[in-house]
Amino acid sequence: MSAPFRTHQGGRPDRARTLRFTFDGRTYDGHPGDTLASALLAHGVHLTGRSFKYHRPRGILSAGPEEPNALVELDAGPGRREPNSRATMVPLRDGLLARSQNRWPSLAWDAGALTGAAAALLPAGFYYKTFMGPGRAWEKLYEPLIRRMAGLGRAPAEADPDRYAQRYAHCDVLVVGAGPAGLAAALAAARGGARVILCDEQMEMGGSLLSQPGTRIAGLPGWEWLEVALAELRALKVRLLPRTTAFSYGLQNMVSLAELPERAEGPRERLWMVRAARVVLATGAIERPLPFSGNDRPGVMLADAARVYALRYGVLAGHRAAVLAAHDSGYEAAFALQAAGMEIAAILDPRAAPPADLLAEATGRGIRVLAGQGVARSLGGRRVTGLISTGGERIGCDLLLMAGGWTPSVHLFSQARGALRWDAARDAYLPDTAPEAVLCAGACQGSYGLGACLAEGHAAGGGHGAAPGAQPGREPSGMPTAQAVAGAAKAPMAFVDFQNDVQAKDIALAVREGFRSIEHVKRYTTNGMATDQGKTSNMVGLAIAAATLGQEIPAVGLTRYRHPVTPTGFGGLAGRHRGDLFEPIRRAPLHGWAEAEGALFEPVAQWRRARAFPRAGEDLHAAVLRECRAVRQAAGIFDASTLGKIEVVGPDAAEFLERLYVNPWKKLAPGRCRYGIMLREDGFVTDDGVVGRMAADRFHVTTTTGGAARVLHMMEDYLQTEFPELRVWLTSTTEQWAVIALQGPKARTILEPFVEGLDISAASFPHMSVAACRVMGIPARLFRVSFTGELGFEVNVAPDQAPALWRALMRAGAPHGLTPYGTEAMHVLRAEKGYIIVSQETDGTVTPDDAGLSWAVGKAKRDFVGKRSLARPEMRRRDRPQLVGLLPRGTVPQEGAQILASPGARMAEGHVTSAYWSPALDRPIALGLLAGGRERMGQTVYATVMGGAPIAMEVTDPVFLDKAGERVNA
Amino acid sequence: MHENSVIRHAGITLRALPGMARFALRCAPADAPRASQALGLDLPLAALTASAGAGRAALWLGPDEWLILAEDGAAETLPPAMEDAFAATPFSLVEVSGRQLAYGLSGPGAEEVLAEGCPLDLSDAAFGPGTCTRTLFGKVEMVLWRPGPEPAWHIEVWRSFAPHLHAHLREALLDL
């Protein structure tokens, strides 16, 4: 297949090799080194998409990362569809499949283009004006319609099959941008022995050198110098990262880079998080388009982009070009294109007196220059066919180039909290000072000559002596953009932000409607709010706003650059943390046994806990009832390993706990346990658990499963900041001990034969005892505790040994009816006894008294965390929500249901915290927090039911079973 | 379990290390010589350093905190030795042998695997032989120790986080 717009020779692509690709169903060819955009242009394809709002035909505007128009969908198979890819940044590869976006039924014939005809109805801020009513029309009609019309591609529906990597890196110097300035900086830094990382978003390093084959550096042709420089950088162990976009500049020189690695089998993206002692920004500059009617027509392009396509890619973007040159660089582009074989129809220079040397050279080349003239409008349909000059002349062309001056890429510098200063001579904001260790070099600080770029890069890299030499270029000049945009506000379809379809007149309208701050103008018009963050539109929009306000540009201000500067994939940000690696899933040592038994699991914090052990034919409810009955009638075995555990050791251990918990500890004898309650400073319950005193100076503290880390941090915090004088140390032992709970009337009978060195009879090892002993020969800490209301033990052993002990206990217990039970049965059993679960009965606003736990508070204690808050009048109100038992009539209410005083009441007086079918009582039971509940025993209240009649409930004591505690003390 | 298998890729090996005795030792730095006596090893006092020898290692994790690693028998012998050495001086020795597991990651470029999830500078200049620290790998806390000059790293991780850490390391290694 012939590529009619490919030059006969020259450019970077490897013409010996051919790649085939498909765009909108048609197959084309190109070469390695092409981008999708250059390969399309080689075949004369300019029309690549439809615009966001008006569905106007759009073509390729630029040759770089700033591209606002040519956004395409890449399709690499299921789950690999990638919308909004800039065709100018997509390296061509064999089999590439691309589609245009935002068009229906086809790119050439798009139904949405009718909105273009109705453009008068869609002014700036039309969202706020047009779609006001009636009633629910916004959500039913307008929003779905706008969403369908104003698409920016489709996200894939399938799961992403690729892997995404992340990498931290540290260096002395990070250089962003591998153009001449960046290369000089990296060379200087690396030669000085620094650790250097050099990244560049293009597939090939070299930046502007890639489109300047004729230049000479240090006596070598530019491209040869580039090869030599890259070879030296490799030899100096510089990490070279092409295809890598620096998209975010964080605090203390943490710069995030998104790499798209070339190798097909590896990760699709790699996120680099680079901590650099120094950052050199060599990010270049972006050419400004100019607003005139129809400046968005395919075939209207940035002048330098056309030059890049010709010299870097060997592609002529047209046969006959007209150049609108408000800046000298337009002439350079025209001359270069003419030399590459393009006909130059004319240069239109809005300046009354263009520079004499350029005029002379144009004349010498036979190029007509129309001084003092601009473009009134472009001509053509889906491709430009000519223009009408402001002087009224009609000029035929198939390419219309815009040279509106240059905008230094200061985005990353700005994110480094760098201040910008307005430079009137360069008509641009330039980097000023920054609090980070960051330096700029080259075009990103307004230095456009090759010699200056090399010198600044060399200096920024810490280089000594002479920089790589290049001929000093002429100092370019141009018409200030504020002047060049004059008149655009009256021109229809003169676009400023191509991606968001913002016209020059929209910005003028916003100013007329009273918006003064550029931040407000930006939001009202959406100028610069598209995915390109206004890389081509910000300065033009600012110039129009300034001109409309009659102010200078610096008086109008500048919008900020958000993270990410350039869109990046979510995959890289997520990294490995998806699927199985999304979050750590913690499994306790007995998990494997439960899994083999077919247990149902539930997440509790990061843990997975066995919820129930249903037998064949049982549903969850049936399993829970059976497990509960087994515990009450015989014995149950339960994995309590996930409970948090903290070893508190030191001569002041008791004093420390005295201050952290509401309970008194000093008189607790070694070998005894106590149920502890911990408050926050605000007086509300934050955690609870049994604490065993192993020795005078050693406590074994348990916490809730979810509270383990929080409690340890809170303890450490108080120890280090409030009580540093205490001689006590904290060690997490959560995972040092696996915990097997045996609960039920037969628990002692089953356990007793395994225990060595300890008499566990009721008389010598009563409820709330603890001792170190051996169980089945394994060193253990044995607790006599109960969370079921039954005679109970908890055996703490090393995690490696726990499965063997569990299996031995199961075997020995089988004749006694020993039954494994899960967290669901545990919940029911404890509710029957009125034992609270922190974070179920409590919600961060519950005091010990609210929860009916006043008995636990050491009244004689001088102080403990939260004590002062408990003395507040609000905490002593008698109508505070208080824990009560509830006896629902008929059915089990929903946990979380509101409690009403009467069925029709409008005001809730509390809520249901727990509700179950109680096998022991053979009826529904519930716990709840009810205003003044303890004084309402016997009253009937009502639990709300979503869409149904409230459930009547009798208020009762929260202890439903064995109020005297005979079973637990058996 | 798969996380115990040895994985080799690109000249780098990831393996589970055998069980060992571990203790969390806490005491005032001034009392460190007592611990050194019981350990038969100088307790390191410089931040982020470890000392090792005779089947034992002490890793500095804080001004008054050390992780003691020892061959298996020490679980029984070390506590009484410490009690003797400290006598009436306050200290805290808590056995954590079962709390954590260990992995070894070794081979040229092994630090690149760690750099996938560890935000620290692991270069020779910043993390030389004998350096240790508590740090992160991805979403998991670990203790990272570089025992010697060769590119070999000792990783300690709490037991329940080990499968996640291992799977993450494995993916990073295989993508290197």
Tab-separated table of N, CA and C in Angstrom, chain A residues 500-604:
chain	number	residue	atom	x	y	z
A	500	ASN	N	-12.854	20.513	25.014
A	500	ASN	CA	-14.125	20.805	25.676
A	500	ASN	C	-15.023	21.709	24.837
A	501	ASP	N	-14.653	21.947	23.589
A	501	ASP	CA	-15.476	22.758	22.687
A	501	ASP	C	-15.794	24.134	23.263
A	502	VAL	N	-14.794	24.810	23.802
A	502	VAL	CA	-15.003	26.158	24.322
A	502	VAL	C	-14.544	27.154	23.267
A	503	GLN	N	-15.466	28.085	22.920
A	503	GLN	CA	-15.142	29.078	21.909
A	503	GLN	C	-14.659	30.368	22.564
A	504	ALA	N	-13.995	31.179	21.764
A	504	ALA	CA	-13.517	32.471	22.257
A	504	ALA	C	-14.682	33.289	22.804
A	505	LYS	N	-15.851	33.216	22.121
A	505	LYS	CA	-16.978	34.040	22.563
A	505	LYS	C	-17.532	33.543	23.898
A	506	ASP	N	-17.348	32.255	24.211
A	506	ASP	CA	-17.810	31.754	25.513
A	506	ASP	C	-17.055	32.428	26.654
A	507	ILE	N	-15.767	32.614	26.438
A	507	ILE	CA	-14.957	33.230	27.491
A	507	ILE	C	-15.341	34.702	27.644
A	508	ALA	N	-15.537	35.359	26.519
A	508	ALA	CA	-15.966	36.755	26.578
A	508	ALA	C	-17.322	36.867	27.271
A	509	LEU	N	-18.223	35.918	26.980
A	509	LEU	CA	-19.554	35.931	27.598
A	509	LEU	C	-19.453	35.750	29.112
A	510	ALA	N	-18.589	34.835	29.531
A	510	ALA	CA	-18.429	34.598	30.967
A	510	ALA	C	-17.977	35.878	31.658
A	511	VAL	N	-17.057	36.583	31.032
A	511	VAL	CA	-16.577	37.832	31.624
A	511	VAL	C	-17.713	38.858	31.676
A	512	ARG	N	-18.497	38.926	30.592
A	512	ARG	CA	-19.617	39.876	30.570
A	512	ARG	C	-20.653	39.538	31.633
A	513	GLU	N	-20.789	38.260	31.921
A	513	GLU	CA	-21.776	37.848	32.926
A	513	GLU	C	-21.254	38.017	34.343
A	514	GLY	N	-20.053	38.540	34.475
A	514	GLY	CA	-19.617	38.937	35.800
A	514	GLY	C	-18.522	38.095	36.407
A	515	PHE	N	-18.038	37.102	35.696
A	515	PHE	CA	-16.959	36.292	36.253
A	515	PHE	C	-15.646	37.034	36.042
A	516	ARG	N	-14.932	37.269	37.121
A	516	ARG	CA	-13.687	38.030	37.046
A	516	ARG	C	-12.477	37.134	37.266
A	517	SER	N	-12.557	36.268	38.273
A	517	SER	CA	-11.429	35.375	38.551
A	517	SER	C	-11.296	34.369	37.416
A	518	ILE	N	-10.058	34.132	36.997
A	518	ILE	CA	-9.844	33.174	35.907
A	518	ILE	C	-10.267	31.773	36.342
A	519	GLU	N	-10.199	31.501	37.674
A	519	GLU	CA	-10.656	30.192	38.167
A	519	GLU	C	-12.164	30.037	37.939
A	520	HIS	N	-12.912	31.141	38.110
A	520	HIS	CA	-14.364	31.084	37.886
A	520	HIS	C	-14.678	30.993	36.393
A	521	VAL	N	-13.933	31.766	35.602
A	521	VAL	CA	-14.144	31.710	34.152
A	521	VAL	C	-13.889	30.294	33.649
A	522	LYS	N	-12.843	29.683	34.210
A	522	LYS	CA	-12.493	28.322	33.806
A	522	LYS	C	-13.651	27.366	34.087
A	523	ARG	N	-14.200	27.455	35.300
A	523	ARG	CA	-15.259	26.503	35.656
A	523	ARG	C	-16.555	26.776	34.908
A	524	TYR	N	-16.849	28.054	34.690
A	524	TYR	CA	-18.110	28.396	34.033
A	524	TYR	C	-18.090	27.974	32.562
A	525	THR	N	-16.925	28.159	31.935
A	525	THR	CA	-16.843	27.828	30.505
A	525	THR	C	-16.318	26.415	30.281
A	526	THR	N	-15.749	25.799	31.310
A	526	THR	CA	-15.015	24.521	31.246
A	526	THR	C	-13.735	24.632	30.414
A	527	ASN	N	-13.245	25.846	30.215
A	527	ASN	CA	-11.995	25.999	29.470
A	527	ASN	C	-10.829	25.415	30.278
A	528	GLY	N	-10.097	24.506	29.655
A	528	GLY	CA	-8.948	23.912	30.337
A	528	GLY	C	-9.304	22.812	31.301
A	529	MET	N	-10.571	22.381	31.284
A	529	MET	CA	-10.989	21.353	32.242
A	529	MET	C	-11.095	19.964	31.622
A	530	ALA	N	-10.668	19.838	30.384
A	530	ALA	CA	-10.701	18.517	29.752
A	530	ALA	C	-9.467	17.715	30.168
A	531	THR	N	-9.336	16.526	29.603
A	531	THR	CA	-8.247	15.647	30.037
A	531	THR	C	-6.878	16.222	29.705
A	532	ASP	N	-6.817	17.151	28.746
A	532	ASP	CA	-5.515	17.742	28.415
A	532	ASP	C	-5.159	18.893	29.353
A	533	GLN	N	-6.059	19.194	30.307
A	533	GLN	CA	-5.837	20.287	31.262
A	533	GLN	C	-5.455	21.595	30.568
A	534	GLY	N	-5.989	21.788	29.379
A	534	GLY	CA	-5.803	23.079	28.724
A	534	GLY	C	-4.391	23.366	28.260
A	535	LYS	N	-3.650	22.326	27.862
A	535	LYS	CA	-2.256	22.559	27.473
A	535	LYS	C	-2.154	23.504	26.287
A	536	THR	N	-3.141	23.447	25.390
A	536	THR	CA	-3.116	24.376	24.256
A	536	THR	C	-4.046	25.563	24.466
A	537	SER	N	-4.908	25.514	25.486
A	537	SER	CA	-5.974	26.522	25.558
A	537	SER	C	-5.811	27.524	26.696
A	538	ASN	N	-5.042	27.199	27.732
A	538	ASN	CA	-5.028	28.070	28.904
A	538	ASN	C	-4.608	29.498	28.583
A	539	MET	N	-3.494	29.621	27.873
A	539	MET	CA	-2.967	30.969	27.644
A	539	MET	C	-3.844	31.755	26.680
A	540	VAL	N	-4.420	31.053	25.689
A	540	VAL	CA	-5.302	31.751	24.736
A	540	VAL	C	-6.559	32.217	25.480
A	541	GLY	N	-7.109	31.339	26.337
A	541	GLY	CA	-8.289	31.708	27.115
A	541	GLY	C	-7.995	32.870	28.045
A	542	LEU	N	-6.829	32.807	28.653
A	542	LEU	CA	-6.428	33.881	29.562
A	542	LEU	C	-6.310	35.200	28.814
A	543	ALA	N	-5.744	35.145	27.618
A	543	ALA	CA	-5.562	36.349	26.812
A	543	ALA	C	-6.916	36.959	26.446
A	544	ILE	N	-7.884	36.104	26.115
A	544	ILE	CA	-9.212	36.625	25.745
A	544	ILE	C	-9.895	37.242	26.972
A	545	ALA	N	-9.788	36.551	28.123
A	545	ALA	CA	-10.389	37.100	29.338
A	545	ALA	C	-9.760	38.439	29.682
A	546	ALA	N	-8.429	38.521	29.562
A	546	ALA	CA	-7.736	39.770	29.874
A	546	ALA	C	-8.173	40.877	28.916
A	547	ALA	N	-8.243	40.518	27.628
A	547	ALA	CA	-8.628	41.522	26.632
A	547	ALA	C	-10.048	42.014	26.900
A	548	THR	N	-10.959	41.095	27.257
A	548	THR	CA	-12.350	41.475	27.510
A	548	THR	C	-12.443	42.352	28.753
A	549	LEU	N	-11.624	42.032	29.753
A	549	LEU	CA	-11.640	42.815	30.988
A	549	LEU	C	-10.867	44.120	30.838
A	550	GLY	N	-10.114	44.242	29.739
A	550	GLY	CA	-9.285	45.423	29.566
A	550	GLY	C	-8.125	45.459	30.528
A	551	GLN	N	-7.632	44.260	30.903
A	551	GLN	CA	-6.520	44.188	31.855
A	551	GLN	C	-5.339	43.480	31.209
A	552	GLU	N	-4.205	43.583	31.900
A	552	GLU	CA	-3.045	42.813	31.475
A	552	GLU	C	-3.221	41.367	31.937
A	553	ILE	N	-2.559	40.440	31.235
A	553	ILE	CA	-2.687	39.019	31.583
A	553	ILE	C	-2.325	38.734	33.040
A	554	PRO	N	-1.205	39.261	33.551
A	554	PRO	CA	-0.861	38.915	34.941
A	554	PRO	C	-1.901	39.397	35.952
A	555	ALA	N	-2.691	40.412	35.588
A	555	ALA	CA	-3.716	40.901	36.516
A	555	ALA	C	-4.887	39.937	36.603
A	556	VAL	N	-5.041	39.105	35.578
A	556	VAL	CA	-6.177	38.178	35.559
A	556	VAL	C	-5.848	36.886	36.312
A	557	GLY	N	-4.556	36.585	36.433
A	557	GLY	CA	-4.172	35.396	37.204
A	557	GLY	C	-3.957	34.192	36.323
A	558	LEU	N	-3.762	33.067	36.985
A	558	LEU	CA	-3.472	31.834	36.252
A	558	LEU	C	-4.077	30.682	37.029
A	559	THR	N	-4.655	29.736	36.311
A	559	THR	CA	-5.231	28.581	37.003
A	559	THR	C	-4.119	27.620	37.390
A	560	ARG	N	-4.455	26.749	38.357
A	560	ARG	CA	-3.443	25.797	38.847
A	560	ARG	C	-3.453	24.524	38.010
A	561	TYR	N	-2.369	23.823	38.081
A	561	TYR	CA	-2.250	22.561	37.347
A	561	TYR	C	-2.455	21.404	38.311
A	562	ARG	N	-3.465	20.613	38.006
A	562	ARG	CA	-3.814	19.515	38.914
A	562	ARG	C	-2.932	18.303	38.659
A	563	HIS	N	-2.953	17.405	39.641
A	563	HIS	CA	-2.396	16.075	39.460
A	563	HIS	C	-3.496	15.212	38.841
A	564	PRO	N	-3.252	14.388	37.881
A	564	PRO	CA	-2.010	14.282	37.133
A	564	PRO	C	-1.952	15.329	36.028
A	565	VAL	N	-0.756	15.801	35.740
A	565	VAL	CA	-0.564	16.778	34.664
A	565	VAL	C	-1.026	16.193	33.338
A	566	THR	N	-0.739	14.930	33.140
A	566	THR	CA	-1.143	14.213	31.935
A	566	THR	C	-1.930	12.986	32.409
A	567	PRO	N	-3.052	12.687	31.762
A	567	PRO	CA	-3.842	11.534	32.224
A	567	PRO	C	-3.000	10.266	32.265
A	568	THR	N	-3.227	9.468	33.280
A	568	THR	CA	-2.501	8.207	33.407
A	568	THR	C	-3.513	7.127	33.768
A	569	GLY	N	-3.139	5.878	33.547
A	569	GLY	CA	-4.085	4.792	33.768
A	569	GLY	C	-4.306	4.524	35.241
A	570	PHE	N	-5.505	4.039	35.564
A	570	PHE	CA	-5.774	3.643	36.946
A	570	PHE	C	-4.930	2.425	37.319
A	571	GLY	N	-4.630	1.596	36.312
A	571	GLY	CA	-3.910	0.353	36.589
A	571	GLY	C	-2.585	0.603	37.299
A	572	GLY	N	-1.841	1.574	36.807
A	572	GLY	CA	-0.554	1.857	37.418
A	572	GLY	C	-0.701	2.363	38.835
A	573	LEU	N	-1.743	3.146	39.068
A	573	LEU	CA	-1.960	3.665	40.418
A	573	LEU	C	-2.330	2.540	41.375
A	574	ALA	N	-3.109	1.572	40.869
A	574	ALA	CA	-3.506	0.452	41.726
A	574	ALA	C	-2.346	-0.523	41.897
A	575	GLY	N	-1.514	-0.635	40.882
A	575	GLY	CA	-0.375	-1.546	40.967
A	575	GLY	C	-0.830	-2.988	41.118
A	576	ARG	N	-0.163	-3.697	42.009
A	576	ARG	CA	-0.497	-5.113	42.224
A	576	ARG	C	-1.761	-5.282	43.054
A	577	HIS	N	-2.262	-4.182	43.599
A	577	HIS	CA	-3.319	-4.319	44.603
A	577	HIS	C	-4.689	-4.446	43.963
A	578	ARG	N	-4.867	-5.564	43.279
A	578	ARG	CA	-6.150	-5.898	42.693
A	578	ARG	C	-6.310	-7.405	42.779
A	579	GLY	N	-7.523	-7.881	42.642
A	579	GLY	CA	-7.752	-9.321	42.733
A	579	GLY	C	-7.293	-9.849	44.081
A	580	ASP	N	-6.511	-10.935	44.048
A	580	ASP	CA	-6.080	-11.576	45.294
A	580	ASP	C	-5.187	-10.678	46.145
A	581	LEU	N	-4.518	-9.731	45.511
A	581	LEU	CA	-3.602	-8.869	46.268
A	581	LEU	C	-4.223	-7.519	46.616
A	582	PHE	N	-5.537	-7.417	46.464
A	582	PHE	CA	-6.193	-6.126	46.717
A	582	PHE	C	-5.898	-5.641	48.137
A	583	GLU	N	-6.125	-6.500	49.101
A	583	GLU	CA	-5.835	-6.212	50.499
A	583	GLU	C	-5.274	-7.502	51.083
A	584	PRO	N	-4.427	-7.399	52.095
A	584	PRO	CA	-4.018	-8.644	52.762
A	584	PRO	C	-5.252	-9.321	53.361
A	585	ILE	N	-5.382	-10.592	53.128
A	585	ILE	CA	-6.431	-11.373	53.785
A	585	ILE	C	-5.735	-12.234	54.825
A	586	ARG	N	-6.083	-12.013	56.088
A	586	ARG	CA	-5.394	-12.704	57.181
A	586	ARG	C	-6.169	-13.964	57.541
A	587	ARG	N	-5.439	-15.068	57.620
A	587	ARG	CA	-6.067	-16.331	57.987
A	587	ARG	C	-5.365	-16.868	59.222
A	588	ALA	N	-6.160	-17.261	60.198
A	588	ALA	CA	-5.610	-17.734	61.458
A	588	ALA	C	-5.100	-19.168	61.285
A	589	PRO	N	-4.292	-19.662	62.248
A	589	PRO	CA	-3.653	-20.982	62.073
A	589	PRO	C	-4.643	-22.124	61.889
A	590	LEU	N	-5.872	-21.994	62.379
A	590	LEU	CA	-6.835	-23.088	62.262
A	590	LEU	C	-7.741	-22.933	61.045
A	591	HIS	N	-7.426	-21.950	60.212
A	591	HIS	CA	-8.261	-21.676	59.043
A	591	HIS	C	-8.355	-22.903	58.139
A	592	GLY	N	-7.208	-23.538	57.936
A	592	GLY	CA	-7.169	-24.686	57.022
A	592	GLY	C	-8.123	-25.786	57.466
A	593	TRP	N	-8.171	-26.031	58.783
A	593	TRP	CA	-9.073	-27.071	59.294
A	593	TRP	C	-10.527	-26.685	58.995
A	594	ALA	N	-10.857	-25.437	59.289
A	594	ALA	CA	-12.240	-24.988	59.088
A	594	ALA	C	-12.623	-25.055	57.617
A	595	GLU	N	-11.664	-24.704	56.759
A	595	GLU	CA	-11.930	-24.729	55.320
A	595	GLU	C	-12.228	-26.163	54.872
A	596	ALA	N	-11.412	-27.096	55.386
A	596	ALA	CA	-11.610	-28.500	55.017
A	596	ALA	C	-12.960	-29.010	55.523
A	597	GLU	N	-13.444	-28.430	56.608
A	597	GLU	CA	-14.745	-28.834	57.157
A	597	GLU	C	-15.910	-28.187	56.409
A	598	GLY	N	-15.617	-27.364	55.445
A	598	GLY	CA	-16.679	-26.716	54.682
A	598	GLY	C	-17.311	-25.533	55.407
A	599	ALA	N	-16.526	-24.876	56.269
A	599	ALA	CA	-17.068	-23.736	57.018
A	599	ALA	C	-17.440	-22.600	56.072
A	600	LEU	N	-18.442	-21.804	56.485
A	600	LEU	CA	-18.713	-20.525	55.831
A	600	LEU	C	-17.855	-19.488	56.534
A	601	PHE	N	-17.281	-18.576	55.755
A	601	PHE	CA	-16.402	-17.572	56.360
A	601	PHE	C	-17.005	-16.181	56.232
A	602	GLU	N	-16.592	-15.304	57.138
A	602	GLU	CA	-16.986	-13.905	57.017
A	602	GLU	C	-15.761	-13.039	57.278
A	603	PRO	N	-15.703	-11.865	56.624
A	603	PRO	CA	-14.582	-10.975	56.897
A	603	PRO	C	-14.779	-10.256	58.231
A	604	VAL	N	-13.758	-10.231	59.060
A	604	VAL	CA	-13.757	-9.437	60.291
A	604	VAL	C	-12.445	-8.667	60.276
